[in-house]
Amino acid sequence: MNRNESVKPCDEVLYLAAGVADVVLGGARGALRRLPGLGEVREELRARGELAWGRTAPAAEAHLELLARRVSERNPQSKQNVGG
């Protein structure tokens, strides 16, 4: 039994896309490392990527707010003391 017999068609498409992305990213990484003067371009692209990810990724809930909510759920009497 070869590899192709056990792979679903939808998984094959996913694997092919991941393989193409890996080749493209590997080539881009190699080009950025080899060419001097592209360090600034790399930094700019990374900064833009982080900003784009921040716009599209779901926002994480504030850590302290999450802890306070959990405490108040466990101890209903703490809600009365919060106001002073």
GROMACS .gro file of N, CA and C in nm:
model
  252
    1MET      N    1   0.085  -0.118   0.000
    1MET     CA    2   0.000   0.000   0.000
    1MET      C    3   0.089   0.124   0.000
    2ASN      N    4   0.067   0.213  -0.098
    2ASN     CA    5   0.149   0.333  -0.101
    2ASN      C    6   0.078   0.447  -0.028
    3ARG      N    7   0.142   0.558  -0.017
    3ARG     CA    8   0.094   0.672   0.058
    3ARG      C    9  -0.038   0.728   0.005
    4ASN      N   10  -0.054   0.729  -0.125
    4ASN     CA   11  -0.171   0.791  -0.188
    4ASN      C   12  -0.301   0.715  -0.163
    5GLU      N   13  -0.294   0.586  -0.133
    5GLU     CA   14  -0.415   0.507  -0.114
    5GLU      C   15  -0.487   0.542   0.015
    6SER      N   16  -0.419   0.589   0.116
    6SER     CA   17  -0.481   0.615   0.245
    6SER      C   18  -0.516   0.763   0.266
    7VAL      N   19  -0.496   0.848   0.167
    7VAL     CA   20  -0.519   0.991   0.181
    7VAL      C   21  -0.652   1.028   0.116
    8LYS      N   22  -0.736   1.100   0.190
    8LYS     CA   23  -0.863   1.148   0.137
    8LYS      C   24  -0.835   1.261   0.038
    9PRO      N   25  -0.923   1.282  -0.060
    9PRO     CA   26  -0.902   1.390  -0.158
    9PRO      C   27  -0.891   1.528  -0.093
   10CYS      N   28  -0.973   1.555   0.009
   10CYS     CA   29  -0.966   1.687   0.072
   10CYS      C   30  -0.834   1.705   0.147
   11ASP      N   31  -0.784   1.595   0.206
   11ASP     CA   32  -0.655   1.602   0.274
   11ASP      C   33  -0.541   1.621   0.174
   12GLU      N   34  -0.555   1.559   0.058
   12GLU     CA   35  -0.451   1.573  -0.044
   12GLU      C   36  -0.437   1.717  -0.088
   13VAL      N   37  -0.551   1.786  -0.106
   13VAL     CA   38  -0.547   1.927  -0.145
   13VAL      C   39  -0.478   2.008  -0.036
   14LEU      N   40  -0.512   1.980   0.089
   14LEU     CA   41  -0.450   2.051   0.201
   14LEU      C   42  -0.299   2.027   0.204
   15TYR      N   43  -0.258   1.902   0.184
   15TYR     CA   44  -0.115   1.869   0.185
   15TYR      C   45  -0.042   1.936   0.069
   16LEU      N   46  -0.104   1.938  -0.047
   16LEU     CA   47  -0.042   2.004  -0.162
   16LEU      C   48  -0.025   2.154  -0.137
   17ALA      N   49  -0.129   2.217  -0.082
   17ALA     CA   50  -0.120   2.361  -0.053
   17ALA      C   51  -0.013   2.389   0.051
   18ALA      N   52  -0.006   2.306   0.154
   18ALA     CA   53   0.096   2.324   0.257
   18ALA      C   54   0.236   2.303   0.199
   19GLY      N   55   0.250   2.208   0.108
   19GLY     CA   56   0.379   2.185   0.045
   19GLY      C   57   0.423   2.302  -0.040
   20VAL      N   58   0.330   2.358  -0.117
   20VAL     CA   59   0.362   2.475  -0.199
   20VAL      C   60   0.400   2.593  -0.111
   21ALA      N   61   0.323   2.614  -0.004
   21ALA     CA   62   0.354   2.724   0.088
   21ALA      C   63   0.492   2.706   0.151
   22ASP      N   64   0.526   2.582   0.187
   22ASP     CA   65   0.655   2.554   0.247
   22ASP      C   66   0.768   2.583   0.149
   23VAL      N   67   0.751   2.545   0.024
   23VAL     CA   68   0.854   2.571  -0.077
   23VAL      C   69   0.870   2.721  -0.098
   24VAL      N   70   0.758   2.792  -0.109
   24VAL     CA   71   0.764   2.937  -0.133
   24VAL      C   72   0.829   3.007  -0.014
   25LEU      N   73   0.786   2.973   0.107
   25LEU     CA   74   0.844   3.037   0.225
   25LEU      C   75   0.991   3.002   0.243
   26GLY      N   76   1.026   2.879   0.212
   26GLY     CA   77   1.167   2.839   0.221
   26GLY      C   78   1.253   2.918   0.124
   27GLY      N   79   1.203   2.937   0.002
   27GLY     CA   80   1.276   3.016  -0.097
   27GLY      C   81   1.287   3.162  -0.055
   28ALA      N   82   1.180   3.216   0.000
   28ALA     CA   83   1.183   3.356   0.045
   28ALA      C   84   1.280   3.373   0.160
   29ARG      N   85   1.279   3.277   0.255
   29ARG     CA   86   1.373   3.286   0.367
   29ARG      C   87   1.517   3.281   0.318
   30GLY      N   88   1.544   3.190   0.226
   30GLY     CA   89   1.680   3.178   0.172
   30GLY      C   90   1.724   3.304   0.100
   31ALA      N   91   1.634   3.364   0.024
   31ALA     CA   92   1.667   3.487  -0.049
   31ALA      C   93   1.694   3.602   0.049
   32LEU      N   94   1.614   3.611   0.152
   32LEU     CA   95   1.634   3.719   0.249
   32LEU      C   96   1.765   3.703   0.326
   33ARG      N   97   1.805   3.579   0.349
   33ARG     CA   98   1.931   3.557   0.421
   33ARG      C   99   2.053   3.585   0.334
   34ARG      N  100   2.043   3.551   0.205
   34ARG     CA  101   2.158   3.563   0.117
   34ARG      C  102   2.185   3.705   0.072
   35LEU      N  103   2.081   3.782   0.051
   35LEU     CA  104   2.100   3.914  -0.005
   35LEU      C  105   2.122   4.018   0.104
   36PRO      N  106   2.238   4.084   0.102
   36PRO     CA  107   2.258   4.189   0.201
   36PRO      C  108   2.172   4.310   0.167
   37GLY      N  109   2.135   4.388   0.266
   37GLY     CA  110   2.055   4.506   0.243
   37GLY      C  111   1.906   4.479   0.249
   38LEU      N  112   1.868   4.353   0.255
   38LEU     CA  113   1.726   4.322   0.266
   38LEU      C  114   1.684   4.303   0.412
   39GLY      N  115   1.776   4.325   0.503
   39GLY     CA  116   1.742   4.313   0.645
   39GLY      C  117   1.632   4.410   0.684
   40GLU      N  118   1.638   4.531   0.630
   40GLU     CA  119   1.535   4.630   0.660
   40GLU      C  120   1.401   4.588   0.600
   41VAL      N  121   1.408   4.530   0.480
   41VAL     CA  122   1.285   4.483   0.416
   41VAL      C  123   1.224   4.371   0.498
   42ARG      N  124   1.310   4.283   0.546
   42ARG     CA  125   1.262   4.171   0.630
   42ARG      C  126   1.195   4.224   0.755
   43GLU      N  127   1.258   4.321   0.820
   43GLU     CA  128   1.199   4.379   0.941
   43GLU      C  129   1.066   4.447   0.911
   44GLU      N  130   1.059   4.518   0.799
   44GLU     CA  131   0.936   4.585   0.761
   44GLU      C  132   0.825   4.484   0.733
   45LEU      N  133   0.858   4.378   0.659
   45LEU     CA  134   0.759   4.276   0.629
   45LEU      C  135   0.711   4.205   0.755
   46ARG      N  136   0.804   4.181   0.846
   46ARG     CA  137   0.765   4.116   0.972
   46ARG      C  138   0.673   4.207   1.053
   47ALA      N  139   0.707   4.335   1.060
   47ALA     CA  140   0.622   4.430   1.134
   47ALA      C  141   0.484   4.438   1.071
   48ARG      N  142   0.479   4.444   0.939
   48ARG     CA  143   0.349   4.448   0.870
   48ARG      C  144   0.271   4.319   0.894
   49GLY      N  145   0.341   4.207   0.895
   49GLY     CA  146   0.275   4.080   0.922
   49GLY      C  147   0.218   4.073   1.062
   50GLU      N  148   0.292   4.124   1.159
   50GLU     CA  149   0.241   4.126   1.296
   50GLU      C  150   0.119   4.215   1.308
   51LEU      N  151   0.120   4.330   1.240
   51LEU     CA  152   0.004   4.419   1.242
   51LEU      C  153  -0.116   4.355   1.174
   52ALA      N  154  -0.093   4.290   1.062
   52ALA     CA  155  -0.202   4.224   0.991
   52ALA      C  156  -0.260   4.111   1.076
   53TRP      N  157  -0.173   4.036   1.142
   53TRP     CA  158  -0.219   3.928   1.228
   53TRP      C  159  -0.300   3.984   1.344
   54GLY      N  160  -0.256   4.096   1.399
   54GLY     CA  161  -0.329   4.158   1.509
   54GLY      C  162  -0.467   4.206   1.468
   55ARG      N  163  -0.481   4.248   1.344
   55ARG     CA  164  -0.612   4.294   1.296
   55ARG      C  165  -0.707   4.178   1.273
   56THR      N  166  -0.654   4.064   1.230
   56THR     CA  167  -0.741   3.952   1.192
   56THR      C  168  -0.756   3.847   1.301
   57ALA      N  169  -0.659   3.835   1.389
   57ALA     CA  170  -0.665   3.733   1.494
   57ALA      C  171  -0.765   3.776   1.601
   58PRO      N  172  -0.831   3.680   1.663
   58PRO     CA  173  -0.924   3.716   1.770
   58PRO      C  174  -0.849   3.776   1.888
   59ALA      N  175  -0.908   3.878   1.947
   59ALA     CA  176  -0.844   3.945   2.059
   59ALA      C  177  -0.851   3.856   2.183
   60ALA      N  178  -0.740   3.851   2.254
   60ALA     CA  179  -0.736   3.774   2.377
   60ALA      C  180  -0.798   3.855   2.490
   61GLU      N  181  -0.863   3.787   2.578
   61GLU     CA  182  -0.926   3.855   2.690
   61GLU      C  183  -0.819   3.896   2.790
   62ALA      N  184  -0.839   4.011   2.854
   62ALA     CA  185  -0.743   4.061   2.951
   62ALA      C  186  -0.729   3.962   3.065
   63HIS      N  187  -0.606   3.930   3.101
   63HIS     CA  188  -0.577   3.826   3.200
   63HIS      C  189  -0.638   3.858   3.336
   64LEU      N  190  -0.617   3.978   3.386
   64LEU     CA  191  -0.668   4.013   3.518
   64LEU      C  192  -0.820   4.018   3.520
   65GLU      N  193  -0.879   4.063   3.411
   65GLU     CA  194  -1.025   4.066   3.403
   65GLU      C  195  -1.081   3.924   3.407
   66LEU      N  196  -1.016   3.832   3.338
   66LEU     CA  197  -1.059   3.693   3.338
   66LEU      C  198  -1.049   3.635   3.479
   67LEU      N  199  -0.938   3.662   3.549
   67LEU     CA  200  -0.923   3.612   3.685
   67LEU      C  201  -1.029   3.669   3.778
   68ALA      N  202  -1.056   3.799   3.766
   68ALA     CA  203  -1.157   3.862   3.851
   68ALA      C  204  -1.295   3.801   3.825
   69ARG      N  205  -1.325   3.775   3.700
   69ARG     CA  206  -1.455   3.715   3.667
   69ARG      C  207  -1.466   3.575   3.727
   70ARG      N  208  -1.360   3.497   3.720
   70ARG     CA  209  -1.362   3.362   3.778
   70ARG      C  210  -1.381   3.366   3.929
   71VAL      N  211  -1.313   3.459   3.995
   71VAL     CA  212  -1.327   3.471   4.139
   71VAL      C  213  -1.470   3.509   4.175
   72SER      N  214  -1.527   3.603   4.103
   72SER     CA  215  -1.664   3.645   4.133
   72SER      C  216  -1.765   3.534   4.104
   73GLU      N  217  -1.736   3.449   4.007
   73GLU     CA  218  -1.826   3.336   3.979
   73GLU      C  219  -1.819   3.232   4.090
   74ARG      N  220  -1.702   3.212   4.147
   74ARG     CA  221  -1.685   3.114   4.254
   74ARG      C  222  -1.741   3.164   4.386
   75ASN      N  223  -1.729   3.293   4.408
   75ASN     CA  224  -1.771   3.351   4.535
   75ASN      C  225  -1.870   3.465   4.508
   76PRO      N  226  -1.999   3.436   4.505
   76PRO     CA  227  -2.098   3.540   4.474
   76PRO      C  228  -2.097   3.655   4.574
   77GLN      N  229  -2.049   3.633   4.695
   77GLN     CA  230  -2.045   3.739   4.795
   77GLN      C  231  -1.940   3.844   4.762
   78SER      N  232  -1.840   3.809   4.682
   78SER     CA  233  -1.736   3.906   4.647
   78SER      C  234  -1.790   4.017   4.559
   79LYS      N  235  -1.900   3.994   4.489
   79LYS     CA  236  -1.960   4.096   4.404
   79LYS      C  237  -2.013   4.211   4.490
   80GLN      N  238  -2.062   4.183   4.610
   80GLN     CA  239  -2.115   4.284   4.698
   80GLN      C  240  -2.004   4.373   4.754
   81ASN      N  241  -1.886   4.317   4.773
   81ASN     CA  242  -1.775   4.392   4.832
   81ASN      C  243  -1.696   4.475   4.733
   82VAL      N  244  -1.717   4.455   4.604
   82VAL     CA  245  -1.638   4.525   4.502
   82VAL      C  246  -1.668   4.673   4.503
   83GLY      N  247  -1.792   4.712   4.523
   83GLY     CA  248  -1.829   4.854   4.518
   83GLY      C  249  -1.779   4.935   4.634
   84GLY      N  250  -1.738   4.877   4.737
   84GLY     CA  251  -1.679   4.951   4.847
   84GLY      C  252  -1.751   4.935   4.968
   0.00000   0.00000   0.00000
